[in-house]
Short mmCIF file of C-alpha atoms in Angstrom, two decimals:
data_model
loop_
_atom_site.label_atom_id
_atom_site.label_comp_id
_atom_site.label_asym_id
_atom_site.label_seq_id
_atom_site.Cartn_x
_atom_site.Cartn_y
_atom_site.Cartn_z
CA UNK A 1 0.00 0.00 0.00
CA UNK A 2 1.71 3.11 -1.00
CA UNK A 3 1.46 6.07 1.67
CA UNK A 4 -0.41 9.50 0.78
CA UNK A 5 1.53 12.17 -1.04
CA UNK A 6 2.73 15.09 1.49
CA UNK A 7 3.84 18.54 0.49
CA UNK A 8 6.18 19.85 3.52
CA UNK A 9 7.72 22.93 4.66
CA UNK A 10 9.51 23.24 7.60
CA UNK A 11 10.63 26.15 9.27
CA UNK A 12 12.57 27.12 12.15
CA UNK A 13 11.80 30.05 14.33
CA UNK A 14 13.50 32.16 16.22
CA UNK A 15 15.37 29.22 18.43
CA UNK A 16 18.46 29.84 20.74
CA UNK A 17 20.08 26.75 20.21
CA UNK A 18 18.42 25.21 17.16
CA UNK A 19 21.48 22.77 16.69
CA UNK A 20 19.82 19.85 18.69
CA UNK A 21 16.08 20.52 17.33
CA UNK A 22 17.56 20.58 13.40
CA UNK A 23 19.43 17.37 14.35
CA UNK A 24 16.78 15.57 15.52
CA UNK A 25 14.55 16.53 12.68
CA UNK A 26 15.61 16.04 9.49
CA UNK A 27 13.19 16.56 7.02
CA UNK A 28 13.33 12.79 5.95
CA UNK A 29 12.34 12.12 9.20
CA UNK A 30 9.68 14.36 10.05
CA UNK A 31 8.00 13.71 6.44
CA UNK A 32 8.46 9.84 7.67
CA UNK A 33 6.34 10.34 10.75
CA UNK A 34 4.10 12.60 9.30
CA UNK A 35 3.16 10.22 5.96
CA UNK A 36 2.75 7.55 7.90
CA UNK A 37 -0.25 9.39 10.04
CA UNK A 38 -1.78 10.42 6.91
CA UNK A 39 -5.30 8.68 5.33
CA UNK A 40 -5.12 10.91 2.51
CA UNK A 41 -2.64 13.31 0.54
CA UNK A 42 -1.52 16.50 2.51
CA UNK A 43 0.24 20.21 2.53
CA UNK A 44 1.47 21.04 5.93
CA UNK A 45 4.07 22.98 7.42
CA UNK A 46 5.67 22.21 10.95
CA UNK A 47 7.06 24.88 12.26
CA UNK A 48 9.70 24.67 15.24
CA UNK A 49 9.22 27.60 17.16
CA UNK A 50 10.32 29.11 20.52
CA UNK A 51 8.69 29.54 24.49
CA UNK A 52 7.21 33.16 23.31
CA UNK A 53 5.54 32.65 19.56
CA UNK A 54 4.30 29.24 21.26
CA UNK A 55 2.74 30.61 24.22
CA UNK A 56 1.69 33.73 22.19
CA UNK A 57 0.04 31.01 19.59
CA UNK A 58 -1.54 29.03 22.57
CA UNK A 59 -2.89 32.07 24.15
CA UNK A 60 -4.32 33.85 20.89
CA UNK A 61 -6.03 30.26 19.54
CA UNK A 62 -6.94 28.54 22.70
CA UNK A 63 -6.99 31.23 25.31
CA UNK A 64 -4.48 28.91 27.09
CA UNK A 65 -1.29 31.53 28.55
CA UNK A 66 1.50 28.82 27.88
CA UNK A 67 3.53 27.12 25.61
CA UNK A 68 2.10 24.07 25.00
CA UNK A 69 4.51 21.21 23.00
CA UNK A 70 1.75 20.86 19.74
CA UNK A 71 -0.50 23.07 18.34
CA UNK A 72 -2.61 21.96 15.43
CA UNK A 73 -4.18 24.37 12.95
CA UNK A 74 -6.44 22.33 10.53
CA UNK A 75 -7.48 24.15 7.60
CA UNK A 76 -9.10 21.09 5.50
CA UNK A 77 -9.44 17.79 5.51
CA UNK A 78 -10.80 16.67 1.60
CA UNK A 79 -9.79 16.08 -0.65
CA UNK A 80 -6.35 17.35 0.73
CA UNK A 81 -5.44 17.58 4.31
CA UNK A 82 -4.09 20.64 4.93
CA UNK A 83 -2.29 22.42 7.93
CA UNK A 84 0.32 23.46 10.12
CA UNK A 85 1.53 21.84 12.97
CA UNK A 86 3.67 24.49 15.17
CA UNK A 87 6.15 22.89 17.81
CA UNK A 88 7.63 23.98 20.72
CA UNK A 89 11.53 23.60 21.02
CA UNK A 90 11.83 24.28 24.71
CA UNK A 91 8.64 22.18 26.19
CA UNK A 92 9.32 19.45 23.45
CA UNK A 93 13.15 19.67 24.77
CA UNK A 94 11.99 19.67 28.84
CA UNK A 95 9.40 16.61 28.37
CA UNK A 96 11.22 14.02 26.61
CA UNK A 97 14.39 15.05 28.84
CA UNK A 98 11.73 14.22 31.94
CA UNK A 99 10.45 11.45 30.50
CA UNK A 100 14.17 9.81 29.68
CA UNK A 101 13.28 9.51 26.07
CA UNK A 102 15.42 10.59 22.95
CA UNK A 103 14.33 14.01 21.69
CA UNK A 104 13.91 12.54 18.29
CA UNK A 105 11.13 9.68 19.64
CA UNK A 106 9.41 12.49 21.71
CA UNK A 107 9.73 14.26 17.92
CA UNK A 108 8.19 11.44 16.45
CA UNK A 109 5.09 10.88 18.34
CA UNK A 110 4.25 14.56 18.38
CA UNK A 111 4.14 14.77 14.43
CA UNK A 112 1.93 11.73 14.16
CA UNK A 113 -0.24 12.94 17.05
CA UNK A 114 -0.34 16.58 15.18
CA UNK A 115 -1.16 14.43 11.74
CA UNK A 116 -4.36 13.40 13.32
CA UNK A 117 -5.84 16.34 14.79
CA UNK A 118 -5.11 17.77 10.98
CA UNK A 119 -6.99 14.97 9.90
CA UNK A 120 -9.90 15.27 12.84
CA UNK A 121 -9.19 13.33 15.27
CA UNK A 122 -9.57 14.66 19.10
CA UNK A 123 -8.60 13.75 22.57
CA UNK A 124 -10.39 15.78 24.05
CA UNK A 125 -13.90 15.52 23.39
CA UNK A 126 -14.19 12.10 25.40
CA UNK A 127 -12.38 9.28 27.16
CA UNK A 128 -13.55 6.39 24.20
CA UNK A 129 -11.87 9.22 21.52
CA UNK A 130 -9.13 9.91 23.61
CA UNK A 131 -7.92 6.06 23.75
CA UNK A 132 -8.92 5.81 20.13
CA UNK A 133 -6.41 8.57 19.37
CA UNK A 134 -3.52 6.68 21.33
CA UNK A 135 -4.22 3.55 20.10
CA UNK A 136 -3.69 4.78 16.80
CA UNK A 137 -0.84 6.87 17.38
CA UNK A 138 0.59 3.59 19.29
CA UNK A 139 0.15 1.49 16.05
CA UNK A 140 1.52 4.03 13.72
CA UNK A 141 4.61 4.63 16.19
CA UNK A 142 5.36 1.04 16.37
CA UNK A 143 5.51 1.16 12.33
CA UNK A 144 7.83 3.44 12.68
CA UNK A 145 9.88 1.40 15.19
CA UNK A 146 9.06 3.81 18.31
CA UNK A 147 7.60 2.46 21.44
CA UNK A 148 3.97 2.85 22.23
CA UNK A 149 4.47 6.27 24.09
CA UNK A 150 1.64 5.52 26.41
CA UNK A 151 3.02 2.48 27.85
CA UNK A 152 3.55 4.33 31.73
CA UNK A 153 0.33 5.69 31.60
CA UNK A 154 -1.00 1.43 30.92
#
């Protein structure tokens, strides 16, 4: 079965110290993760940002006053999915150093769990969705030879 067709951009902001972030997403890699998420063909830029445009991002789109590690902006979803999936350096950096993960992994599952809310797909809206959502990320990680990032929580 031959995986959708993605159009990328990625971007860096504005980063301090970009050097580990660039490393640990090349943009083999992050169209990897993110083709693998996809039902159907896609445009979307990722966009790595830093603490301020992601908290200023959070704040202005979900009234939320921090930097959050994924925001999702979903702009369609037929016949192309398309949308931008903004990253944040910093929190990205702080929870996969807490969770004793490589930043690339922690990388990984972000994109694919991004990919989904581009495509519809919510956590939030109940329990049975919200362990729908991880299962799927799960199986699609595993694909990609990344542990099931929910494993502590099971």
């Amino acid at each position: 079965m031959a995986l959708p067709a993605l159009s990328l951009s990625l971007q860096f902001g504005a980063l301090p110290d970009a050097t580990p972030h660039r490393a640990a997403l090349p943009r083999h890699f992050v169209t990897r993760c993110i083709r693998h998420a996809l039902d159907s063909d896609a445009e979307i830029t990722v966009r790595i940002v830093d603490t301020e445009e992601g908290r200023a991002l959070n704040k202005d789109y979900r009234q939320k006053d921090y930097a959050t590690n994924v925001l999702t902006f979903d702009y369609a979803t037929e016949p192309t999915v398309m949308a931008d999936l903004v990253l944040c350096a910093p929190v990205v950096a702080l929870e996969a150093k807490d969770m004793k993960i490589p930043l690339a992994q922690h990388y990984a599952h972000l994109l694919v769990h991004g990919a989904l809310h581009a495509q519809g797909w919510d956590h939030e809206t109940s329990e049975a969705d919200a362990q729908e959502m991880e299962s799927l990320e799960t199986e699609i990680l595993a694909g990609l030879g990344w542990p099931d990032p929910y494993a502590k929580r099971r």
